[in-house]
Amino acid sequence: MSIVTVQLGQCGNQVGHEVFSCLCRDLCGTHGLCSSRENQSYQDACRERFFWEEESGGSVARAVLVDMEPKVISQTLSMAARSGFWKYSDHSHFCQKQGSGNNWANGYSVHGPRHKEAIMNLVQKEAERCDRLGGFFTLMSMAGGTGSGLGAFVTQCLRDAFPTSFILNHIVWPYGTGEVIVQNYNSVLTLSHLYRSSDALLVHENDVIHKICAQLMNIKQISFRDVNQVIAHQLGSVFQPTHPAGGDSDYSRNPLGDLMEVLVPHPEFKLLALRNIPQMPENSLAYSTFSWPGLLKHLRQMLIANAKMEEGIDWQVRPPPPGSSIPSHSTKKPLHFNTSIANLLILRGKDVHSTDLGSFQDPSLYTSWLNPQDAFHAWKTPRAFNKYEKSASLVSNSQFLLKPLDSVVGKAWNMFASKAYIHQYMKFGIEEEDFLDSFTTLEQVISSYTTL
Amino acid sequence: MTQSVVVQVGQCGNQVGCRFWDLALREHAAVNKKGIYDEALSSFFRNVDTRTGGDGPDIYKGKICSLKARALLIDMEEGVVNEILQGPLRDVFDSKQLITDVSGSGNNWAVGHKLYGYQYRENIVEKLRRTAEHCDCLQCFFIIHSMGGGTGSGLGTFVLNLLEDEFPEVYRFVTSVYPSGEDDVITSPYNSVLAMKELNEHADCVLPIENESLFDIVNKINQMISSGKLGSTVKQNSLVTSSAASAKTLQEKPFDAMNNIVANLLLNLTSSARFEGSLNMDLNEISMNLVPFPRLHYLVSSLTPLYTLADVNVPSRRLDQMFSDAFSRDHQLIRADPKHSLYLACALLVRGNVQVSDLRRNIERLKPSLHFVSWNQEGWKTGLCSVPPVGHSHSLLALANNTCVKPTFTELKDRFMKLYKKKAHLHHYLQIDGMEQSCFSEAVSSLSDLIEEYNELDATKGGPRTDPSRLKIAV
């Protein structure tokens, strides 16, 4: 099954380019530490999922690029073409001349309806090109105007046009200290709208990735390209072909569907986090060895203590002792214990089938209204990813985003109370009512996750 | 890609404008080595085929034939515009972009606004339309003028009004040179306050400039150079005050150095819209992020560095110094100290070899010493453009919406009231058709309201922060 990627705005397009580059590098650059038959099967599955082949034999990404101004798209197209291994189609992008001005209302209420037909035509073409459509993967940031506003509108259109397809939105959460002054407004509006039309929201926080770059990757002068490459690696570790839990020898044919099934049991809970270890500079890889027990232990503690990377994990945080049947919203659980609804572990590499995952099935990790057997799943693939001998990714639906979400909503509310910048949104048709609706939706989400 | 049109009005406006076109050509020549007419160039220039003689069709792609500025030059005297047309920039403008008259406005806002405005309205609209038609996607009008005189102030604000009526969707950025206390034009307070009302009501963003600040910056640079404190020589073309041609070959006119600073301001402001970068900042984003309430659209600007040394080894400390300087009092283009007043919003547009981590590090470092309004504690807008200005490896433009503009306005109001109470020179204005006493009272009232808005914000500074209570959800 194939996935159609929709890249929206500057961030969406920049990240998208890095994702396809990473996928291609993993495909072509390594043999994956497994048999060549296995490798061939992996490559075929990946190609079908993300690329189509043109007559001359080149790989073309299954992607639609959308932006309201031309500079980023033209840069993205030319960078991809220069790689020599893959490219974007010349006919799958849509851009205008003047951007959205960081104005969500401009993206959603003006650009959206105006360009709906043209954009959806491109999406339709890509969808028809797939033998079997596995769903949509959108890439956007929340802080700006196009990715956020137009992205929310396009997601709605996707939902209307493809009611039975899966939609996964990847969202870049902006740095806490401003990239854009109205980022909190744009974020609130985006999240509330996406919550209605999307199946799940996979979130990467710039602050977190920045720390990974600084502390784990040892990059001195971190650029957005560095940040995007880490994000791409993490996404690749999830979306590259995997064997479904049954231990079947075939790669999963329905990646997005499988993901939704195991991670989103209830429509009120759609926020997904991604943790991937190990993460290190490429030139250190050859000198490092990892053991599965070690990696899994770290990953479990990262989940519990809500740590986003392998350094600075708080080992003091523990789940409540077993045998004390505490309802999940009791106050006895330590306040910073991160409760999960569902977890998905994706393991790739050497000796993957010998791993013991019992620690992740501990009921104390999860909310009480799900059976741990239903809440936890693991997909194991012997084919190594992106030169990492062993790589473990944890996709989880948990309370991880509570604090950042609460912070963003709080700041947006504070600004809203003083009515600052509201006139800019009203100019394009978003009224105070719309803001209030969005705030209400998100307070509901915060409340739901808090009482887990 | 979008286009912008520059409307330069009056003597000051045209002199600054002239410097702008000079430096814009220099900047594009440095970046555009192959002589291809690209999107970056098209933001300010048309590419015209002049072989057919006169106004040939626009050439949208391919080699540069003849570049024409997207500009309108307006002056009610001929001297300045004629000089431009005889100087090295004569080929950049054509006669259809000029509107001139002979006798000037006599430093009288009413003459500029009411008399000449009425007289030249059709002409101006027609020429603006023509310029707009040559644009594929017109995003912004830049008006350059001074506040203290008659033409720039009066006719300039008339044009501002006109732009709002005729092109409501296009942004209006105004660069206004404010008169100093010792201005030799006695009626400059009248002209300025009358113009302020128009700026309050019809501009999207105003960048106020004060000659004193420009003068201080020029002096500072000259002192640094002549004192020999700088170990190695300064790169001539990196001076924020330098003109395109080498300073030695051309006799620089007295205000050129100061005007070059303003020209550089405009170039840096539009750099991210013209050139690529990892975090683009377009003009509509500037307006969106820096204007929280419609009338509070006055942005204090600062440019750093003022020069670079010829020494190529620029350590990272120098980079951080650039950020610190942007917030210091002596780099601001008006007499103001943003550090000790209240920030409503701040934008940092970085050019050149600077990455997001440098930006973040410096924001973290400087934040504690700055006061931001309670509802916008993280009020930073940032942009990264890959192409540095000529002669530099990196540069920074800081735009602040800060209550430190208030003293400039209160002083202006005080000088106005001094004259107005005695009704000095009032008759020169009132004898013009369309001018009444109410124009004056409305103007000063508009200014007072603006000052009051800043006062209210200042009152919140340093006070206890009580965040409004959040919505409660029934569980």
Tab-separated table of C-alpha atoms in Angstrom, chain B residues 62-467:
chain	number	residue	atom	x	y	z
B	62	GLY	CA	16.875	35.805	-19.392
B	63	LYS	CA	19.682	38.269	-19.430
B	64	ILE	CA	19.417	41.693	-17.937
B	65	CYS	CA	18.783	44.250	-20.613
B	66	SER	CA	17.995	47.462	-18.861
B	67	LEU	CA	16.890	47.680	-15.274
B	68	LYS	CA	14.248	50.182	-14.318
B	69	ALA	CA	13.352	50.920	-10.733
B	70	ARG	CA	9.820	50.290	-9.579
B	71	ALA	CA	9.530	53.760	-8.208
B	72	LEU	CA	7.634	57.005	-8.257
B	73	LEU	CA	9.608	60.186	-7.710
B	74	ILE	CA	7.513	63.092	-6.515
B	75	ASP	CA	8.727	66.567	-5.654
B	76	MET	CA	7.207	69.981	-5.923
B	77	GLU	CA	10.586	71.472	-6.736
B	78	GLU	CA	12.778	70.318	-9.562
B	79	GLY	CA	16.231	70.568	-8.070
B	80	VAL	CA	16.610	67.200	-6.379
B	81	VAL	CA	14.917	65.099	-9.017
B	82	ASN	CA	16.862	66.807	-11.786
B	83	GLU	CA	20.079	66.037	-10.000
B	84	ILE	CA	19.129	62.386	-9.807
B	85	LEU	CA	18.330	62.324	-13.493
B	86	GLN	CA	21.700	63.769	-14.333
B	87	GLY	CA	23.611	61.533	-11.994
B	88	PRO	CA	24.789	57.918	-12.372
B	89	LEU	CA	21.269	56.608	-11.730
B	90	ARG	CA	19.658	58.365	-14.652
B	91	ASP	CA	19.090	55.155	-16.596
B	92	VAL	CA	17.259	53.505	-13.740
B	93	PHE	CA	14.338	55.906	-13.940
B	94	ASP	CA	12.255	57.004	-16.857
B	95	SER	CA	10.384	60.228	-17.301
B	96	LYS	CA	7.031	58.598	-16.773
B	97	GLN	CA	7.878	57.922	-13.146
B	98	LEU	CA	8.312	61.534	-12.176
B	99	ILE	CA	5.945	64.142	-10.909
B	100	THR	CA	7.511	67.518	-10.341
B	101	ASP	CA	6.497	71.122	-10.063
B	102	VAL	CA	8.469	74.294	-9.779
B	103	SER	CA	7.749	76.308	-6.711
B	104	GLY	CA	7.858	73.845	-3.837
B	105	SER	CA	5.535	73.675	-0.848
B	106	GLY	CA	7.095	76.375	1.282
B	107	ASN	CA	7.426	74.033	4.244
B	108	ASN	CA	3.664	74.070	4.500
B	109	TRP	CA	1.850	70.760	5.039
B	110	ALA	CA	-1.416	72.254	3.813
B	111	VAL	CA	0.147	73.291	0.504
B	112	GLY	CA	1.543	69.810	0.017
B	113	HIS	CA	-1.531	67.908	1.129
B	114	LYS	CA	-4.503	70.003	0.125
B	115	LEU	CA	-3.236	72.163	-2.724
B	116	TYR	CA	-0.870	69.912	-4.613
B	117	GLY	CA	-2.731	66.829	-3.525
B	118	TYR	CA	-5.873	68.038	-5.208
B	119	GLN	CA	-3.977	69.294	-8.230
B	120	TYR	CA	-1.947	66.199	-8.911
B	121	ARG	CA	-4.336	63.498	-7.770
B	122	GLU	CA	-5.229	62.187	-11.223
B	123	ASN	CA	-1.644	62.273	-12.359
B	124	ILE	CA	-0.430	60.378	-9.291
B	125	VAL	CA	-3.155	57.736	-9.516
B	126	GLU	CA	-2.435	57.163	-13.178
B	127	LYS	CA	1.275	56.727	-12.617
B	128	LEU	CA	0.707	54.446	-9.640
B	129	ARG	CA	-1.631	52.293	-11.708
B	130	ARG	CA	0.938	51.996	-14.454
B	131	THR	CA	3.620	50.953	-11.992
B	132	ALA	CA	1.255	48.437	-10.406
B	133	GLU	CA	0.364	46.980	-13.787
B	134	HIS	CA	3.993	46.163	-14.382
B	135	CYS	CA	3.963	44.059	-11.241
B	136	ASP	CA	2.991	40.418	-11.284
B	137	CYS	CA	2.069	40.412	-7.623
B	138	LEU	CA	2.413	43.748	-5.870
B	139	GLN	CA	2.842	43.276	-2.165
B	140	CYS	CA	4.009	46.528	-0.682
B	141	PHE	CA	4.412	50.267	-1.184
B	142	PHE	CA	7.363	51.875	0.538
B	143	ILE	CA	6.921	55.582	1.119
B	144	ILE	CA	10.012	57.574	1.983
B	145	HIS	CA	9.564	61.136	3.204
B	146	SER	CA	10.315	63.587	5.940
B	147	MET	CA	7.763	64.848	8.407
B	148	GLY	CA	8.966	68.376	8.959
B	149	GLY	CA	8.661	69.958	5.547
B	150	GLY	CA	5.819	70.639	3.155
B	151	THR	CA	6.038	68.243	0.248
B	152	GLY	CA	7.292	65.082	1.891
B	153	SER	CA	5.045	65.640	4.828
B	154	GLY	CA	1.907	66.977	3.137
B	155	LEU	CA	1.927	65.459	-0.300
B	156	GLY	CA	3.577	62.315	1.057
B	157	THR	CA	0.712	61.652	3.437
B	158	PHE	CA	-1.745	62.538	0.705
B	159	VAL	CA	-0.244	59.775	-1.393
B	160	LEU	CA	-0.517	57.446	1.617
B	161	ASN	CA	-4.234	58.131	1.734
B	162	LEU	CA	-4.489	57.562	-1.973
B	163	LEU	CA	-2.735	54.230	-1.733
B	164	GLU	CA	-5.210	53.034	0.834
B	165	ASP	CA	-8.133	54.029	-1.374
B	166	GLU	CA	-6.786	52.733	-4.663
B	167	PHE	CA	-4.818	49.683	-3.504
B	168	PRO	CA	-6.373	48.565	-0.215
B	169	GLU	CA	-4.820	45.077	-0.340
B	170	VAL	CA	-1.253	46.295	-0.713
B	171	TYR	CA	0.801	46.950	2.415
B	172	ARG	CA	1.968	50.477	3.156
B	173	PHE	CA	5.326	50.772	4.908
B	174	VAL	CA	6.379	54.319	5.629
B	175	THR	CA	9.899	55.457	6.421
B	176	SER	CA	9.523	58.844	8.086
B	177	VAL	CA	12.340	61.180	9.002
B	178	TYR	CA	11.269	63.121	12.083
B	179	PRO	CA	12.555	66.658	12.723
B	180	SER	CA	14.887	67.309	15.602
B	181	GLY	CA	14.352	69.905	18.285
B	182	GLU	CA	16.785	72.296	16.652
B	183	ASP	CA	15.206	71.968	13.247
B	184	ASP	CA	15.577	75.186	11.317
B	185	VAL	CA	12.117	74.897	9.855
B	186	ILE	CA	9.980	76.771	12.345
B	187	THR	CA	6.724	75.143	11.322
B	188	SER	CA	8.089	71.596	11.415
B	189	PRO	CA	6.032	70.726	14.515
B	190	TYR	CA	2.826	71.660	12.698
B	191	ASN	CA	3.793	69.695	9.637
B	192	SER	CA	4.823	66.687	11.667
B	193	VAL	CA	1.725	66.506	13.824
B	194	LEU	CA	-0.587	66.975	10.853
B	195	ALA	CA	1.292	64.186	9.119
B	196	MET	CA	1.198	61.952	12.214
B	197	LYS	CA	-2.581	61.817	12.060
B	198	GLU	CA	-2.364	60.447	8.561
B	199	LEU	CA	0.271	57.922	9.586
B	200	ASN	CA	-1.858	56.821	12.524
B	201	GLU	CA	-4.821	56.159	10.321
B	202	HIS	CA	-3.474	54.966	7.009
B	203	ALA	CA	-0.087	53.330	7.397
B	204	ASP	CA	0.434	49.630	8.100
B	205	CYS	CA	3.893	50.141	9.588
B	206	VAL	CA	5.954	53.241	10.232
B	207	LEU	CA	9.714	53.245	10.691
B	208	PRO	CA	10.551	56.533	12.389
B	209	ILE	CA	14.036	57.916	11.842
B	210	GLU	CA	15.697	60.863	13.534
B	211	ASN	CA	18.507	62.783	11.893
B	212	GLU	CA	20.318	63.165	15.199
B	213	SER	CA	20.665	59.416	15.550
B	214	LEU	CA	21.938	59.037	12.022
B	215	PHE	CA	24.364	61.863	12.638
B	216	ASP	CA	25.647	60.225	15.817
B	217	ILE	CA	26.183	56.937	14.031
B	218	VAL	CA	28.115	58.629	11.237
B	219	ASN	CA	30.288	60.406	13.765
B	220	LYS	CA	30.897	57.238	15.676
B	221	ILE	CA	32.115	55.491	12.558
B	222	ASN	CA	34.338	58.389	11.520
B	223	GLN	CA	35.849	58.521	14.983
B	224	MET	CA	36.561	54.816	15.010
B	225	ILE	CA	38.269	54.984	11.659
B	226	SER	CA	40.382	58.030	12.332
B	227	SER	CA	41.326	57.073	15.867
B	228	GLY	CA	43.131	54.045	14.514
B	229	LYS	CA	41.648	51.935	17.314
B	230	LEU	CA	40.724	49.283	14.828
B	231	GLY	CA	43.746	47.077	14.314
B	232	SER	CA	43.302	46.423	10.634
B	233	THR	CA	41.654	48.531	8.022
B	234	VAL	CA	37.933	48.724	7.688
B	235	LYS	CA	36.359	47.287	4.566
B	236	GLN	CA	35.199	50.391	2.744
B	237	ASN	CA	32.141	48.848	1.187
B	238	SER	CA	30.978	47.355	4.447
B	239	LEU	CA	30.335	50.696	6.081
B	240	VAL	CA	26.660	51.123	6.686
B	241	THR	CA	27.272	54.656	5.505
B	242	SER	CA	29.086	53.911	2.283
B	243	SER	CA	27.823	54.481	-1.219
B	244	ALA	CA	28.155	52.078	-4.076
B	245	ALA	CA	30.942	53.909	-5.804
B	246	SER	CA	34.234	54.165	-4.065
B	247	ALA	CA	34.221	57.095	-1.674
B	248	LYS	CA	37.420	58.412	-3.130
B	249	THR	CA	36.276	58.876	-6.692
B	250	LEU	CA	33.001	60.584	-6.006
B	251	GLN	CA	32.429	63.762	-4.122
B	252	GLU	CA	29.896	62.634	-1.572
B	253	LYS	CA	27.106	64.995	-0.802
B	254	PRO	CA	26.690	65.988	2.859
B	255	PHE	CA	23.696	63.831	3.756
B	256	ASP	CA	24.758	60.795	1.764
B	257	ALA	CA	26.348	58.949	4.649
B	258	MET	CA	23.254	59.385	6.813
B	259	ASN	CA	20.902	58.497	4.002
B	260	ASN	CA	22.849	55.354	3.232
B	261	ILE	CA	21.968	54.081	6.684
B	262	VAL	CA	18.265	54.428	5.925
B	263	ALA	CA	18.769	52.814	2.541
B	264	ASN	CA	20.452	49.862	4.232
B	265	LEU	CA	17.518	49.610	6.597
B	266	LEU	CA	15.160	49.132	3.676
B	267	LEU	CA	17.447	46.642	1.985
B	268	ASN	CA	17.725	44.527	5.117
B	269	LEU	CA	14.002	44.737	5.729
B	270	THR	CA	13.256	43.251	2.342
B	271	SER	CA	16.195	40.819	2.160
B	272	SER	CA	14.302	37.778	3.376
B	273	ALA	CA	11.536	38.441	0.896
B	274	ARG	CA	14.041	38.662	-1.960
B	275	PHE	CA	16.622	36.021	-1.095
B	276	GLU	CA	16.379	32.490	0.228
B	277	GLY	CA	16.955	31.368	3.786
B	278	SER	CA	16.111	28.623	6.251
B	279	LEU	CA	13.452	30.740	7.977
B	280	ASN	CA	11.921	33.265	5.649
B	281	MET	CA	10.393	36.504	6.907
B	282	ASP	CA	8.213	38.253	4.422
B	283	LEU	CA	6.870	41.816	4.683
B	284	ASN	CA	3.358	40.679	5.502
B	285	GLU	CA	4.796	38.669	8.393
B	286	ILE	CA	6.451	41.780	9.761
B	287	SER	CA	3.146	43.577	9.825
B	288	MET	CA	1.336	40.569	11.288
B	289	ASN	CA	3.733	39.926	14.134
B	290	LEU	CA	4.767	43.427	15.120
B	291	VAL	CA	1.409	45.205	15.145
B	292	PRO	CA	-0.719	43.895	18.030
B	293	PHE	CA	-3.174	46.785	17.862
B	294	PRO	CA	-3.932	48.716	14.692
B	295	ARG	CA	-2.611	52.093	15.760
B	296	LEU	CA	0.501	50.878	17.534
B	297	HIS	CA	2.479	50.355	14.364
B	298	TYR	CA	5.600	52.416	15.009
B	299	LEU	CA	8.732	50.295	14.852
B	300	VAL	CA	12.087	51.342	16.245
B	301	SER	CA	14.889	49.954	14.114
B	302	SER	CA	18.571	49.257	14.622
B	303	LEU	CA	21.217	47.945	12.262
B	304	THR	CA	24.382	46.090	13.141
B	305	PRO	CA	27.216	45.792	12.473
B	306	LEU	CA	28.077	49.265	11.307
B	307	TYR	CA	31.203	48.040	9.528
B	308	THR	CA	33.378	44.979	9.216
B	309	LEU	CA	37.085	44.727	9.481
B	310	ALA	CA	39.028	43.446	6.541
B	311	ASP	CA	40.283	40.710	8.837
B	312	VAL	CA	38.423	37.579	7.763
B	313	ASN	CA	38.747	35.650	11.009
B	314	VAL	CA	35.577	36.650	12.751
B	315	PRO	CA	35.249	34.775	16.017
B	316	SER	CA	31.907	33.745	17.377
B	317	ARG	CA	32.134	36.361	20.129
B	318	ARG	CA	31.844	38.986	17.463
B	319	LEU	CA	28.580	37.412	16.403
B	320	ASP	CA	27.160	37.690	19.900
B	321	GLN	CA	28.406	41.257	20.071
B	322	MET	CA	26.286	41.993	17.032
B	323	PHE	CA	23.174	40.912	18.916
B	324	SER	CA	24.083	42.956	21.986
B	325	ASP	CA	24.705	46.038	19.880
B	326	ALA	CA	21.304	45.788	18.251
B	327	PHE	CA	19.747	46.550	21.635
B	328	SER	CA	22.084	49.319	22.649
B	329	ARG	CA	20.918	52.888	22.626
B	330	ASP	CA	23.469	54.173	20.146
B	331	HIS	CA	22.516	51.783	17.357
B	332	GLN	CA	18.879	52.806	17.276
B	333	LEU	CA	17.772	55.001	14.400
B	334	ILE	CA	15.755	57.246	16.687
B	335	ARG	CA	16.763	58.809	19.986
B	336	ALA	CA	15.362	56.091	22.185
B	337	ASP	CA	16.410	53.424	24.597
B	338	PRO	CA	14.312	50.310	24.082
B	339	LYS	CA	16.105	48.405	26.823
B	340	HIS	CA	14.575	50.543	29.536
B	341	SER	CA	11.104	50.712	28.081
B	342	LEU	CA	8.459	48.137	27.419
B	343	TYR	CA	8.551	45.795	24.438
B	344	LEU	CA	5.297	44.872	22.795
B	345	ALA	CA	7.056	42.799	20.173
B	346	CYS	CA	10.501	42.401	18.667
B	347	ALA	CA	11.725	41.064	15.345
B	348	LEU	CA	15.246	39.945	14.499
B	349	LEU	CA	16.133	39.581	10.865
B	350	VAL	CA	19.518	37.958	10.520
B	351	ARG	CA	21.420	37.796	7.279
B	352	GLY	CA	24.381	35.650	6.354
B	353	ASN	CA	26.169	32.825	8.014
B	354	VAL	CA	24.097	32.547	11.173
B	355	GLN	CA	22.166	29.472	12.258
B	356	VAL	CA	19.169	28.917	14.452
B	357	SER	CA	21.303	27.912	17.430
B	358	ASP	CA	23.171	31.257	17.363
B	359	LEU	CA	19.828	33.017	17.277
B	360	ARG	CA	18.419	31.033	20.177
B	361	ARG	CA	21.541	31.408	22.262
B	362	ASN	CA	21.445	35.170	21.932
B	363	ILE	CA	17.733	35.453	22.586
B	364	GLU	CA	18.182	33.457	25.799
B	365	ARG	CA	21.091	35.660	26.754
B	366	LEU	CA	19.413	39.003	26.132
B	367	LYS	CA	15.892	38.191	27.264
B	368	PRO	CA	16.443	38.716	31.014
B	369	SER	CA	17.550	42.303	30.523
B	370	LEU	CA	14.537	43.275	28.426
B	371	HIS	CA	11.006	44.080	29.570
B	372	PHE	CA	8.219	42.501	27.580
B	373	VAL	CA	4.541	43.220	28.038
B	374	SER	CA	2.762	40.648	30.181
B	375	TRP	CA	0.698	39.112	27.402
B	376	ASN	CA	3.665	38.698	25.102
B	377	GLN	CA	6.528	37.484	27.214
B	378	GLU	CA	8.045	35.504	24.361
B	379	GLY	CA	7.283	38.127	21.771
B	380	TRP	CA	10.087	37.372	19.309
B	381	LYS	CA	9.773	37.045	15.563
B	382	THR	CA	12.871	35.724	13.838
B	383	GLY	CA	14.066	35.377	10.304
B	384	LEU	CA	17.171	33.828	8.768
B	385	CYS	CA	18.258	34.928	5.321
B	386	SER	CA	21.262	33.209	3.775
B	387	VAL	CA	22.535	36.154	1.729
B	388	PRO	CA	24.526	38.696	3.730
B	389	PRO	CA	24.804	42.372	2.794
B	390	VAL	CA	27.728	43.546	0.686
B	391	GLY	CA	30.995	43.479	2.604
B	392	HIS	CA	29.647	41.531	5.563
B	393	SER	CA	29.506	37.871	6.501
B	394	HIS	CA	26.443	38.468	8.621
B	395	SER	CA	24.218	41.284	9.789
B	396	LEU	CA	21.214	41.922	11.961
B	397	LEU	CA	18.206	44.186	11.688
B	398	ALA	CA	16.177	44.539	14.852
B	399	LEU	CA	12.666	45.992	14.733
B	400	ALA	CA	11.029	46.793	18.020
B	401	ASN	CA	7.491	47.780	18.821
B	402	ASN	CA	8.464	49.481	22.028
B	403	THR	CA	7.068	52.243	24.209
B	404	CYS	CA	10.382	54.087	23.856
B	405	VAL	CA	8.867	55.938	20.897
B	406	LYS	CA	6.690	57.801	23.317
B	407	PRO	CA	9.208	60.571	24.207
B	408	THR	CA	9.643	61.349	20.506
B	409	PHE	CA	5.923	61.845	20.199
B	410	THR	CA	5.466	63.793	23.420
B	411	GLU	CA	8.268	66.167	22.488
B	412	LEU	CA	6.678	66.650	19.105
B	413	LYS	CA	3.382	67.420	20.743
B	414	ASP	CA	5.011	69.887	23.140
B	415	ARG	CA	6.703	71.774	20.328
B	416	PHE	CA	3.413	71.808	18.480
B	417	MET	CA	1.522	73.207	21.452
B	418	LYS	CA	4.099	75.958	21.954
B	419	LEU	CA	3.337	77.311	18.508
B	420	TYR	CA	-0.337	76.489	18.479
B	421	LYS	CA	-1.132	78.258	21.732
B	422	LYS	CA	0.103	81.484	20.243
B	423	LYS	CA	-1.504	80.693	16.900
B	424	ALA	CA	1.887	81.383	15.344
B	425	HIS	CA	2.013	81.001	11.545
B	426	LEU	CA	-1.442	79.474	11.578
B	427	HIS	CA	-2.726	81.794	8.886
B	428	HIS	CA	-0.313	80.335	6.338
B	429	TYR	CA	-2.178	77.058	6.722
B	430	LEU	CA	-5.710	78.268	7.151
B	431	GLN	CA	-5.620	80.299	3.975
B	432	ILE	CA	-5.332	77.088	1.972
B	433	ASP	CA	-8.562	75.735	0.588
B	434	GLY	CA	-9.772	72.818	2.649
B	435	MET	CA	-7.813	73.658	5.794
B	436	GLU	CA	-9.671	74.513	8.951
B	437	GLN	CA	-8.808	74.909	12.584
B	438	SER	CA	-10.381	71.510	13.196
B	439	CYS	CA	-7.613	69.859	11.167
B	440	PHE	CA	-5.190	71.015	13.815
B	441	SER	CA	-7.259	70.074	16.803
B	442	GLU	CA	-8.049	66.661	15.353
B	443	ALA	CA	-4.415	66.037	14.573
B	444	VAL	CA	-3.167	66.877	18.038
B	445	SER	CA	-6.012	64.874	19.532
B	446	SER	CA	-5.018	61.865	17.461
B	447	LEU	CA	-1.446	62.226	18.671
B	448	SER	CA	-2.579	62.555	22.285
B	449	ASP	CA	-4.632	59.393	22.007
B	450	LEU	CA	-1.646	57.548	20.658
B	451	ILE	CA	0.555	58.778	23.482
B	452	GLU	CA	-2.125	57.720	25.940
B	453	GLU	CA	-2.162	54.195	24.526
B	454	TYR	CA	1.575	53.967	25.126
B	455	ASN	CA	1.102	55.375	28.627
B	456	GLU	CA	-1.418	52.699	29.492
B	457	LEU	CA	0.964	50.008	28.368
B	458	ASP	CA	3.847	51.528	30.288
B	459	ALA	CA	1.701	51.498	33.407
B	460	THR	CA	1.590	47.719	33.238
B	461	LYS	CA	5.363	47.467	33.203
B	462	GLY	CA	6.888	45.759	36.190
B	463	GLY	CA	3.525	45.379	37.846
B	464	PRO	CA	2.291	42.125	39.351
B	465	ARG	CA	1.265	39.590	36.757
B	466	THR	CA	-2.147	38.139	37.203
B	467	ASP	CA	-2.913	35.777	34.371
